Amino acid sequence: YMSNLKPSMAQLYREMKVDFAKKLPGEAVPSRNAFERAIRRLDPFHVLAAREGEAAARRKLWAVRQHMLATRPLERVEMDDQEIPLQTMLESAGVWKKLSKDTRKKIEKKRFWLCKTIDAYSRVPLGFVITDNPTVESALATVRQIFMDKTPITQSLKCGTALDMYGRPEMIVTDRGANYISRIYQAACLDVGIQPWRGPSKTPQMRGRIERSFRRENDEFFVHFSGRTFENIAERGDYKPEDHVSLLIDELGRLLVRYYADVYLNTPHSALAGDTPLNVWRKGVERFGIILPPSADVIR
């Protein structure tokens, strides 16, 4: 669909049915609705750029940027938790490789949670924590990462781009989860000069940027690994994620850092008028600056 030949959905669906008959005889062909839903989930900027040219895509999507509520870096940071859509295994202190195959089969396989923050102005990820359950501690650990220059982490993983985005947010927007309405979390934010703001219940659109970033990760990152849990039973079918686990949780954390640094930061974003999160952050900091993070004593 992303072609300057501008094929229609109907044409592509007919071609797919022919491909299924030739290469996968007997296999059920996805429905027309499922096929079109998959196309509509493609990034709007990439679709327009492929079908009509990059200049046309930038012109059409420029208005998106003009309506952003955040006008400078770290003015508004959004934070949320998502259950990672993969079955993974817990690695403890590097002992996994020393275990026998029989022992490995008995190791518990489970779902973990990703607690993440992004800058609303640039869509830059400012920190994340993987935890077995969202808690006040995981929320505060994620906030602490906003204050950190994460370049040493990216250097240790040989990333091409440094995660050197840090500072003190003016506001952190969350939902009304128990970890965010906690007095401990609220007091910690206020003590370092951050305004904690909780959106009304059942209004994820109030944190639309972080919600969309989770969907993007599902489509661009998690889709590459076996052990996916999928969104619902119909989509999962007879697939058993626990029988196809391919990742240790430590590996997942390292790969996520590399994805954020080398892929996500350098990929044109439709909500940024086709610019990349890295460029928007750099230009925003050059123009507006940032509020420096608190001292180490205050953070502690």
PDB file of C-alpha atoms in Angstrom:
ATOM      1  CA  TYR A   1       0.000   0.000   0.000  1.00  0.00           C
ATOM      2  CA  MET A   2       2.946   2.312   0.690  1.00  0.00           C
ATOM      3  CA  SER A   3       3.884   2.723  -2.983  1.00  0.00           C
ATOM      4  CA  ASN A   4       3.899   5.601  -5.467  1.00  0.00           C
ATOM      5  CA  LEU A   5       1.806   3.352  -7.735  1.00  0.00           C
ATOM      6  CA  LYS A   6      -1.022   4.026  -5.244  1.00  0.00           C
ATOM      7  CA  PRO A   7      -2.654   0.594  -5.294  1.00  0.00           C
ATOM      8  CA  SER A   8      -6.138   0.375  -3.804  1.00  0.00           C
ATOM      9  CA  MET A   9      -6.950  -1.792  -0.805  1.00  0.00           C
ATOM     10  CA  ALA A  10      -9.275  -3.881  -2.965  1.00  0.00           C
ATOM     11  CA  GLN A  11      -6.542  -4.526  -5.530  1.00  0.00           C
ATOM     12  CA  LEU A  12      -4.038  -5.538  -2.870  1.00  0.00           C
ATOM     13  CA  TYR A  13      -6.553  -7.818  -1.176  1.00  0.00           C
ATOM     14  CA  ARG A  14      -7.173  -9.648  -4.472  1.00  0.00           C
ATOM     15  CA  GLU A  15      -3.412 -10.063  -4.941  1.00  0.00           C
ATOM     16  CA  MET A  16      -3.051 -11.380  -1.406  1.00  0.00           C
ATOM     17  CA  LYS A  17      -5.718 -14.027  -2.014  1.00  0.00           C
ATOM     18  CA  VAL A  18      -3.797 -15.186  -5.095  1.00  0.00           C
ATOM     19  CA  ASP A  19      -0.567 -15.333  -3.062  1.00  0.00           C
ATOM     20  CA  PHE A  20      -2.272 -17.401  -0.376  1.00  0.00           C
ATOM     21  CA  ALA A  21      -3.578 -19.855  -2.985  1.00  0.00           C
ATOM     22  CA  LYS A  22      -0.076 -20.275  -4.481  1.00  0.00           C
ATOM     23  CA  LYS A  23       2.139 -20.235  -1.411  1.00  0.00           C
ATOM     24  CA  LEU A  24      -0.163 -21.331   1.436  1.00  0.00           C
ATOM     25  CA  PRO A  25      -2.805 -23.595  -0.125  1.00  0.00           C
ATOM     26  CA  GLY A  26      -5.454 -24.620   2.341  1.00  0.00           C
ATOM     27  CA  GLU A  27      -4.655 -21.836   4.815  1.00  0.00           C
ATOM     28  CA  ALA A  28      -7.472 -19.489   5.824  1.00  0.00           C
ATOM     29  CA  VAL A  29      -7.203 -16.072   4.174  1.00  0.00           C
ATOM     30  CA  PRO A  30      -7.633 -13.058   6.498  1.00  0.00           C
ATOM     31  CA  SER A  31     -10.921 -11.245   5.974  1.00  0.00           C
ATOM     32  CA  ARG A  32     -11.170  -8.058   3.941  1.00  0.00           C
ATOM     33  CA  ASN A  33     -11.932  -6.075   7.113  1.00  0.00           C
ATOM     34  CA  ALA A  34      -8.874  -7.441   8.940  1.00  0.00           C
ATOM     35  CA  PHE A  35      -6.687  -6.653   5.922  1.00  0.00           C
ATOM     36  CA  GLU A  36      -7.932  -3.054   5.717  1.00  0.00           C
ATOM     37  CA  ARG A  37      -7.570  -2.560   9.480  1.00  0.00           C
ATOM     38  CA  ALA A  38      -3.915  -3.559   9.196  1.00  0.00           C
ATOM     39  CA  ILE A  39      -3.403  -0.961   6.446  1.00  0.00           C
ATOM     40  CA  ARG A  40      -5.118   1.800   8.435  1.00  0.00           C
ATOM     41  CA  ARG A  41      -2.762   1.158  11.340  1.00  0.00           C
ATOM     42  CA  LEU A  42       0.254   2.122   9.205  1.00  0.00           C
ATOM     43  CA  ASP A  43       1.942   5.381  10.154  1.00  0.00           C
ATOM     44  CA  PRO A  44       0.089   8.208   8.303  1.00  0.00           C
ATOM     45  CA  PHE A  45       3.269  10.133   7.498  1.00  0.00           C
ATOM     46  CA  HIS A  46       5.006   7.101   6.005  1.00  0.00           C
ATOM     47  CA  VAL A  47       1.911   6.253   3.937  1.00  0.00           C
ATOM     48  CA  LEU A  48       1.593   9.795   2.547  1.00  0.00           C
ATOM     49  CA  ALA A  49       5.331  10.053   1.895  1.00  0.00           C
ATOM     50  CA  ALA A  50       5.347   6.768  -0.030  1.00  0.00           C
ATOM     51  CA  ARG A  51       2.198   7.454  -2.063  1.00  0.00           C
ATOM     52  CA  GLU A  52       2.434  11.209  -2.634  1.00  0.00           C
ATOM     53  CA  GLY A  53       5.998  12.206  -1.776  1.00  0.00           C
ATOM     54  CA  GLU A  54       7.693  13.433   1.383  1.00  0.00           C
ATOM     55  CA  ALA A  55       7.093  17.120   0.641  1.00  0.00           C
ATOM     56  CA  ALA A  56       3.360  16.526   0.272  1.00  0.00           C
ATOM     57  CA  ALA A  57       3.285  14.540   3.517  1.00  0.00           C
ATOM     58  CA  ARG A  58       5.025  17.350   5.409  1.00  0.00           C
ATOM     59  CA  ARG A  59       2.557  19.932   4.062  1.00  0.00           C
ATOM     60  CA  LYS A  60      -0.518  17.877   4.917  1.00  0.00           C
ATOM     61  CA  LEU A  61       0.622  16.950   8.416  1.00  0.00           C
ATOM     62  CA  TRP A  62       2.088  20.288   9.453  1.00  0.00           C
ATOM     63  CA  ALA A  63      -1.174  21.300  11.157  1.00  0.00           C
ATOM     64  CA  VAL A  64      -0.718  18.465  13.626  1.00  0.00           C
ATOM     65  CA  ARG A  65       2.277  20.210  15.091  1.00  0.00           C
ATOM     66  CA  GLN A  66       0.522  23.562  15.326  1.00  0.00           C
ATOM     67  CA  HIS A  67      -2.060  22.107  17.708  1.00  0.00           C
ATOM     68  CA  MET A  68       0.358  20.552  20.190  1.00  0.00           C
ATOM     69  CA  LEU A  69      -0.442  21.515  23.749  1.00  0.00           C
ATOM     70  CA  ALA A  70       3.228  21.354  24.759  1.00  0.00           C
ATOM     71  CA  THR A  71       5.270  24.304  23.475  1.00  0.00           C
ATOM     72  CA  ARG A  72       8.750  23.429  24.788  1.00  0.00           C
ATOM     73  CA  PRO A  73      10.747  20.430  26.029  1.00  0.00           C
ATOM     74  CA  LEU A  74       9.803  19.076  29.467  1.00  0.00           C
ATOM     75  CA  GLU A  75       6.818  21.395  29.796  1.00  0.00           C
ATOM     76  CA  ARG A  76       4.608  18.303  29.892  1.00  0.00           C
ATOM     77  CA  VAL A  77       5.768  14.719  30.425  1.00  0.00           C
ATOM     78  CA  GLU A  78       3.352  11.793  30.195  1.00  0.00           C
ATOM     79  CA  MET A  79       3.838   8.557  32.162  1.00  0.00           C
ATOM     80  CA  ASP A  80       1.957   5.268  32.104  1.00  0.00           C
ATOM     81  CA  ASP A  81       2.309   1.501  32.516  1.00  0.00           C
ATOM     82  CA  GLN A  82       1.670  -1.195  29.924  1.00  0.00           C
ATOM     83  CA  GLU A  83       1.716  -4.931  30.394  1.00  0.00           C
ATOM     84  CA  ILE A  84       4.406  -6.120  27.990  1.00  0.00           C
ATOM     85  CA  PRO A  85       2.751  -8.185  25.222  1.00  0.00           C
ATOM     86  CA  LEU A  86       5.345 -10.976  25.505  1.00  0.00           C
ATOM     87  CA  GLN A  87       5.861 -13.970  27.702  1.00  0.00           C
ATOM     88  CA  THR A  88       9.407 -13.614  29.071  1.00  0.00           C
ATOM     89  CA  MET A  89      11.653 -15.379  31.549  1.00  0.00           C
ATOM     90  CA  LEU A  90      13.401 -13.887  34.524  1.00  0.00           C
ATOM     91  CA  GLU A  91      17.185 -14.000  34.479  1.00  0.00           C
ATOM     92  CA  SER A  92      18.907 -13.568  37.825  1.00  0.00           C
ATOM     93  CA  ALA A  93      22.540 -12.455  37.972  1.00  0.00           C
ATOM     94  CA  GLY A  94      23.451 -14.201  34.729  1.00  0.00           C
ATOM     95  CA  VAL A  95      22.782 -17.726  35.983  1.00  0.00           C
ATOM     96  CA  TRP A  96      20.492 -18.695  33.093  1.00  0.00           C
ATOM     97  CA  LYS A  97      23.310 -19.939  30.852  1.00  0.00           C
ATOM     98  CA  LYS A  98      24.569 -22.223  33.618  1.00  0.00           C
ATOM     99  CA  LEU A  99      21.261 -24.073  34.007  1.00  0.00           C
ATOM    100  CA  SER A 100      20.551 -27.425  32.392  1.00  0.00           C
ATOM    101  CA  LYS A 101      17.874 -27.719  29.710  1.00  0.00           C
ATOM    102  CA  ASP A 102      15.574 -29.610  32.065  1.00  0.00           C
ATOM    103  CA  THR A 103      15.921 -26.896  34.701  1.00  0.00           C
ATOM    104  CA  ARG A 104      15.284 -24.158  32.147  1.00  0.00           C
ATOM    105  CA  LYS A 105      11.966 -25.762  31.202  1.00  0.00           C
ATOM    106  CA  LYS A 106      10.797 -25.477  34.812  1.00  0.00           C
ATOM    107  CA  ILE A 107      11.645 -21.774  35.141  1.00  0.00           C
ATOM    108  CA  GLU A 108       8.594 -19.587  35.539  1.00  0.00           C
ATOM    109  CA  LYS A 109       7.488 -17.692  32.464  1.00  0.00           C
ATOM    110  CA  LYS A 110       5.439 -14.596  33.093  1.00  0.00           C
ATOM    111  CA  ARG A 111       4.306 -11.174  31.918  1.00  0.00           C
ATOM    112  CA  PHE A 112       6.076  -8.030  33.059  1.00  0.00           C
ATOM    113  CA  TRP A 113       5.081  -4.362  32.960  1.00  0.00           C
ATOM    114  CA  LEU A 114       6.776  -1.434  31.252  1.00  0.00           C
ATOM    115  CA  CYS A 115       6.574   1.906  33.087  1.00  0.00           C
ATOM    116  CA  LYS A 116       7.655   4.688  30.721  1.00  0.00           C
ATOM    117  CA  THR A 117       7.777   8.467  30.365  1.00  0.00           C
ATOM    118  CA  ILE A 118       7.858  10.536  27.166  1.00  0.00           C
ATOM    119  CA  ASP A 119       8.248  14.251  26.535  1.00  0.00           C
ATOM    120  CA  ALA A 120       4.996  15.575  25.045  1.00  0.00           C
ATOM    121  CA  TYR A 121       6.764  18.242  22.973  1.00  0.00           C
ATOM    122  CA  SER A 122       9.253  16.004  21.166  1.00  0.00           C
ATOM    123  CA  ARG A 123       7.895  12.473  21.823  1.00  0.00           C
ATOM    124  CA  VAL A 124      11.327  11.558  23.188  1.00  0.00           C
ATOM    125  CA  PRO A 125      11.343   8.676  25.734  1.00  0.00           C
ATOM    126  CA  LEU A 126      12.922   9.959  28.943  1.00  0.00           C
ATOM    127  CA  GLY A 127      13.146   6.720  30.893  1.00  0.00           C
ATOM    128  CA  PHE A 128      11.581   3.337  31.481  1.00  0.00           C
ATOM    129  CA  VAL A 129      11.508   0.596  34.098  1.00  0.00           C
ATOM    130  CA  ILE A 130      10.521  -3.047  33.661  1.00  0.00           C
ATOM    131  CA  THR A 131       8.737  -4.407  36.727  1.00  0.00           C
ATOM    132  CA  ASP A 132       6.660  -7.450  37.624  1.00  0.00           C
ATOM    133  CA  ASN A 133       3.962  -5.167  39.013  1.00  0.00           C
ATOM    134  CA  PRO A 134       3.437  -1.366  38.818  1.00  0.00           C
ATOM    135  CA  THR A 135       4.164   0.139  42.237  1.00  0.00           C
ATOM    136  CA  VAL A 136       5.033   3.471  43.797  1.00  0.00           C
ATOM    137  CA  GLU A 137       8.667   2.368  43.747  1.00  0.00           C
ATOM    138  CA  SER A 138       8.630   1.636  40.006  1.00  0.00           C
ATOM    139  CA  ALA A 139       6.936   4.981  39.338  1.00  0.00           C
ATOM    140  CA  LEU A 140       9.573   6.878  41.338  1.00  0.00           C
ATOM    141  CA  ALA A 141      12.382   4.905  39.684  1.00  0.00           C
ATOM    142  CA  THR A 142      11.005   5.976  36.297  1.00  0.00           C
ATOM    143  CA  VAL A 143      10.809   9.619  37.390  1.00  0.00           C
ATOM    144  CA  ARG A 144      14.412   9.407  38.609  1.00  0.00           C
ATOM    145  CA  GLN A 145      15.492   8.388  35.092  1.00  0.00           C
ATOM    146  CA  ILE A 146      14.167  11.668  33.706  1.00  0.00           C
ATOM    147  CA  PHE A 147      16.899  13.420  35.722  1.00  0.00           C
ATOM    148  CA  MET A 148      19.666  11.149  34.354  1.00  0.00           C
ATOM    149  CA  ASP A 149      21.920  11.435  31.325  1.00  0.00           C
ATOM    150  CA  LYS A 150      21.569   7.894  30.010  1.00  0.00           C
ATOM    151  CA  THR A 151      24.536   8.114  27.633  1.00  0.00           C
ATOM    152  CA  PRO A 152      26.640   5.604  29.657  1.00  0.00           C
ATOM    153  CA  ILE A 153      23.886   3.015  29.145  1.00  0.00           C
ATOM    154  CA  THR A 154      23.740   3.560  25.372  1.00  0.00           C
ATOM    155  CA  GLN A 155      27.541   3.509  25.153  1.00  0.00           C
ATOM    156  CA  SER A 156      27.717   0.186  26.989  1.00  0.00           C
ATOM    157  CA  LEU A 157      25.238  -1.252  24.463  1.00  0.00           C
ATOM    158  CA  LYS A 158      27.122   0.278  21.485  1.00  0.00           C
ATOM    159  CA  CYS A 159      24.109   2.348  20.370  1.00  0.00           C
ATOM    160  CA  GLY A 160      24.663   4.856  17.579  1.00  0.00           C
ATOM    161  CA  THR A 161      22.580   7.559  19.308  1.00  0.00           C
ATOM    162  CA  ALA A 162      23.011   8.684  22.908  1.00  0.00           C
ATOM    163  CA  LEU A 163      20.001   8.978  25.210  1.00  0.00           C
ATOM    164  CA  ASP A 164      21.306  12.257  26.614  1.00  0.00           C
ATOM    165  CA  MET A 165      17.867  13.800  27.093  1.00  0.00           C
ATOM    166  CA  TYR A 166      17.275  14.777  30.700  1.00  0.00           C
ATOM    167  CA  GLY A 167      16.124  17.635  32.918  1.00  0.00           C
ATOM    168  CA  ARG A 168      13.348  18.508  35.355  1.00  0.00           C
ATOM    169  CA  PRO A 169       9.796  18.356  33.981  1.00  0.00           C
ATOM    170  CA  GLU A 170       7.339  21.113  34.829  1.00  0.00           C
ATOM    171  CA  MET A 171       4.457  18.608  34.922  1.00  0.00           C
ATOM    172  CA  ILE A 172       4.019  14.833  34.821  1.00  0.00           C
ATOM    173  CA  VAL A 173       0.638  13.603  33.588  1.00  0.00           C
ATOM    174  CA  THR A 174      -0.592  10.146  34.634  1.00  0.00           C
ATOM    175  CA  ASP A 175      -3.800   8.208  35.043  1.00  0.00           C
ATOM    176  CA  ARG A 176      -5.382   7.491  38.431  1.00  0.00           C
ATOM    177  CA  GLY A 177      -3.606   4.220  39.118  1.00  0.00           C
ATOM    178  CA  ALA A 178      -2.903   3.387  42.746  1.00  0.00           C
ATOM    179  CA  ASN A 179       0.827   3.995  42.264  1.00  0.00           C
ATOM    180  CA  TYR A 180       0.182   7.537  40.984  1.00  0.00           C
ATOM    181  CA  ILE A 181      -2.441   8.669  43.496  1.00  0.00           C
ATOM    182  CA  SER A 182      -0.176   7.536  46.329  1.00  0.00           C
ATOM    183  CA  ARG A 183       0.804  10.317  48.731  1.00  0.00           C
ATOM    184  CA  ILE A 184       4.403   9.106  48.569  1.00  0.00           C
ATOM    185  CA  TYR A 185       4.520   9.605  44.784  1.00  0.00           C
ATOM    186  CA  GLN A 186       2.727  12.959  44.977  1.00  0.00           C
ATOM    187  CA  ALA A 187       5.008  14.273  47.724  1.00  0.00           C
ATOM    188  CA  ALA A 188       8.160  13.125  45.917  1.00  0.00           C
ATOM    189  CA  CYS A 189       7.161  14.987  42.736  1.00  0.00           C
ATOM    190  CA  LEU A 190       6.286  18.166  44.635  1.00  0.00           C
ATOM    191  CA  ASP A 191       9.520  18.019  46.638  1.00  0.00           C
ATOM    192  CA  VAL A 192      11.620  18.200  43.455  1.00  0.00           C
ATOM    193  CA  GLY A 193       9.464  20.937  41.920  1.00  0.00           C
ATOM    194  CA  ILE A 194       7.294  18.844  39.571  1.00  0.00           C
ATOM    195  CA  GLN A 195       3.533  19.291  39.341  1.00  0.00           C
ATOM    196  CA  PRO A 196       1.866  15.826  39.371  1.00  0.00           C
ATOM    197  CA  TRP A 197      -1.354  15.911  37.330  1.00  0.00           C
ATOM    198  CA  ARG A 198      -3.838  13.036  37.149  1.00  0.00           C
ATOM    199  CA  GLY A 199      -6.293  12.921  34.285  1.00  0.00           C
ATOM    200  CA  PRO A 200      -9.966  12.080  34.804  1.00  0.00           C
ATOM    201  CA  SER A 201     -10.866   8.394  34.946  1.00  0.00           C
ATOM    202  CA  LYS A 202     -11.514   6.589  31.648  1.00  0.00           C
ATOM    203  CA  THR A 203     -10.009   9.371  29.513  1.00  0.00           C
ATOM    204  CA  PRO A 204      -6.856   7.883  27.936  1.00  0.00           C
ATOM    205  CA  GLN A 205      -6.995  10.645  25.298  1.00  0.00           C
ATOM    206  CA  MET A 206      -5.744  13.016  28.007  1.00  0.00           C
ATOM    207  CA  ARG A 207      -2.473  11.053  27.759  1.00  0.00           C
ATOM    208  CA  GLY A 208      -2.734  10.369  24.044  1.00  0.00           C
ATOM    209  CA  ARG A 209       0.973  10.612  23.312  1.00  0.00           C
ATOM    210  CA  ILE A 210       2.060   7.888  25.730  1.00  0.00           C
ATOM    211  CA  GLU A 211      -0.877   5.687  24.688  1.00  0.00           C
ATOM    212  CA  ARG A 212       0.075   5.979  21.007  1.00  0.00           C
ATOM    213  CA  SER A 213       3.727   5.309  21.805  1.00  0.00           C
ATOM    214  CA  PHE A 214       2.773   1.987  23.399  1.00  0.00           C
ATOM    215  CA  ARG A 215       0.823   1.006  20.279  1.00  0.00           C
ATOM    216  CA  ARG A 216       3.784   1.984  18.117  1.00  0.00           C
ATOM    217  CA  GLU A 217       6.130  -0.231  20.154  1.00  0.00           C
ATOM    218  CA  ASN A 218       3.731  -3.138  19.759  1.00  0.00           C
ATOM    219  CA  ASP A 219       3.754  -2.703  15.968  1.00  0.00           C
ATOM    220  CA  GLU A 220       7.451  -1.901  15.486  1.00  0.00           C
ATOM    221  CA  PHE A 221       9.304  -3.702  18.283  1.00  0.00           C
ATOM    222  CA  PHE A 222       7.401  -6.483  20.052  1.00  0.00           C
ATOM    223  CA  VAL A 223       6.065  -7.873  16.773  1.00  0.00           C
ATOM    224  CA  HIS A 224       9.541  -9.283  15.996  1.00  0.00           C
ATOM    225  CA  PHE A 225       9.591 -11.761  18.909  1.00  0.00           C
ATOM    226  CA  SER A 226       7.901 -15.073  19.517  1.00  0.00           C
ATOM    227  CA  GLY A 227       5.935 -15.488  22.711  1.00  0.00           C
ATOM    228  CA  ARG A 228       3.563 -12.610  21.888  1.00  0.00           C
ATOM    229  CA  THR A 229       0.313 -12.626  23.821  1.00  0.00           C
ATOM    230  CA  PHE A 230      -1.711 -10.615  21.239  1.00  0.00           C
ATOM    231  CA  GLU A 231      -4.615  -8.316  22.065  1.00  0.00           C
ATOM    232  CA  ASN A 232      -7.390 -10.877  22.313  1.00  0.00           C
ATOM    233  CA  ILE A 233      -8.256 -14.570  22.045  1.00  0.00           C
ATOM    234  CA  ALA A 234      -9.527 -14.237  18.456  1.00  0.00           C
ATOM    235  CA  GLU A 235      -6.246 -12.750  17.285  1.00  0.00           C
ATOM    236  CA  ARG A 236      -4.200 -15.295  19.251  1.00  0.00           C
ATOM    237  CA  GLY A 237      -6.038 -18.356  17.920  1.00  0.00           C
ATOM    238  CA  ASP A 238      -4.398 -21.646  18.942  1.00  0.00           C
ATOM    239  CA  TYR A 239      -1.025 -19.960  19.509  1.00  0.00           C
ATOM    240  CA  LYS A 240       0.346 -20.619  23.019  1.00  0.00           C
ATOM    241  CA  PRO A 241       2.764 -17.810  23.998  1.00  0.00           C
ATOM    242  CA  GLU A 242       4.201 -19.754  26.937  1.00  0.00           C
ATOM    243  CA  ASP A 243       5.435 -22.450  24.520  1.00  0.00           C
ATOM    244  CA  HIS A 244       7.297 -19.933  22.344  1.00  0.00           C
ATOM    245  CA  VAL A 245       9.206 -17.825  24.874  1.00  0.00           C
ATOM    246  CA  SER A 246      12.349 -16.460  23.228  1.00  0.00           C
ATOM    247  CA  LEU A 247      13.501 -13.656  25.531  1.00  0.00           C
ATOM    248  CA  LEU A 248      14.977 -13.271  28.965  1.00  0.00           C
ATOM    249  CA  ILE A 249      13.821 -10.128  30.730  1.00  0.00           C
ATOM    250  CA  ASP A 250      17.375  -8.727  30.857  1.00  0.00           C
ATOM    251  CA  GLU A 251      17.678  -9.141  27.084  1.00  0.00           C
ATOM    252  CA  LEU A 252      14.351  -7.382  26.591  1.00  0.00           C
ATOM    253  CA  GLY A 253      15.570  -4.368  28.576  1.00  0.00           C
ATOM    254  CA  ARG A 254      18.764  -4.089  26.543  1.00  0.00           C
ATOM    255  CA  LEU A 255      16.928  -4.420  23.235  1.00  0.00           C
ATOM    256  CA  LEU A 256      14.389  -1.777  24.254  1.00  0.00           C
ATOM    257  CA  VAL A 257      17.210   0.702  24.932  1.00  0.00           C
ATOM    258  CA  ARG A 258      18.653   0.017  21.481  1.00  0.00           C
ATOM    259  CA  TYR A 259      15.221   0.382  19.860  1.00  0.00           C
ATOM    260  CA  TYR A 260      14.580   3.742  21.522  1.00  0.00           C
ATOM    261  CA  ALA A 261      18.062   5.095  20.781  1.00  0.00           C
ATOM    262  CA  ASP A 262      18.759   3.884  17.259  1.00  0.00           C
ATOM    263  CA  VAL A 263      15.319   3.339  15.734  1.00  0.00           C
ATOM    264  CA  TYR A 264      12.589   5.350  17.442  1.00  0.00           C
ATOM    265  CA  LEU A 265      14.544   8.591  17.974  1.00  0.00           C
ATOM    266  CA  ASN A 266      15.657   8.684  14.334  1.00  0.00           C
ATOM    267  CA  THR A 267      12.374   7.726  12.642  1.00  0.00           C
ATOM    268  CA  PRO A 268      10.148  10.483  11.165  1.00  0.00           C
ATOM    269  CA  HIS A 269       7.024  10.942  13.297  1.00  0.00           C
ATOM    270  CA  SER A 270       3.662  11.888  11.793  1.00  0.00           C
ATOM    271  CA  ALA A 271       2.725  14.016  14.837  1.00  0.00           C
ATOM    272  CA  LEU A 272       5.957  16.012  14.423  1.00  0.00           C
ATOM    273  CA  ALA A 273       5.253  17.001  10.817  1.00  0.00           C
ATOM    274  CA  GLY A 274       7.599  14.296   9.585  1.00  0.00           C
ATOM    275  CA  ASP A 275      10.528  15.370  11.760  1.00  0.00           C
ATOM    276  CA  THR A 276      12.263  12.930  14.106  1.00  0.00           C
ATOM    277  CA  PRO A 277      11.912  13.041  17.917  1.00  0.00           C
ATOM    278  CA  LEU A 278      15.680  13.549  18.202  1.00  0.00           C
ATOM    279  CA  ASN A 279      15.670  16.612  15.913  1.00  0.00           C
ATOM    280  CA  VAL A 280      12.656  18.168  17.618  1.00  0.00           C
ATOM    281  CA  TRP A 281      14.261  17.726  21.052  1.00  0.00           C
ATOM    282  CA  ARG A 282      17.587  19.197  19.919  1.00  0.00           C
ATOM    283  CA  LYS A 283      15.966  22.223  18.294  1.00  0.00           C
ATOM    284  CA  GLY A 284      13.626  22.722  21.257  1.00  0.00           C
ATOM    285  CA  VAL A 285      16.463  22.654  23.789  1.00  0.00           C
ATOM    286  CA  GLU A 286      18.511  25.057  21.659  1.00  0.00           C
ATOM    287  CA  ARG A 287      15.604  27.491  21.474  1.00  0.00           C
ATOM    288  CA  PHE A 288      14.059  27.205  24.946  1.00  0.00           C
ATOM    289  CA  GLY A 289      16.633  25.432  27.107  1.00  0.00           C
ATOM    290  CA  ILE A 290      15.635  23.083  29.933  1.00  0.00           C
ATOM    291  CA  ILE A 291      15.260  23.254  33.694  1.00  0.00           C
ATOM    292  CA  LEU A 292      18.244  21.450  35.148  1.00  0.00           C
ATOM    293  CA  PRO A 293      17.523  18.420  37.351  1.00  0.00           C
ATOM    294  CA  PRO A 294      17.772  18.704  41.145  1.00  0.00           C
ATOM    295  CA  SER A 295      21.027  17.902  42.908  1.00  0.00           C
ATOM    296  CA  ALA A 296      21.870  14.310  43.786  1.00  0.00           C
ATOM    297  CA  ASP A 297      21.071  14.999  47.463  1.00  0.00           C
ATOM    298  CA  VAL A 298      17.601  16.342  46.645  1.00  0.00           C
ATOM    299  CA  ILE A 299      16.889  13.402  44.311  1.00  0.00           C
ATOM    300  CA  ARG A 300      17.939  10.978  47.013  1.00  0.00           C
TER     301      ARG A 300
END
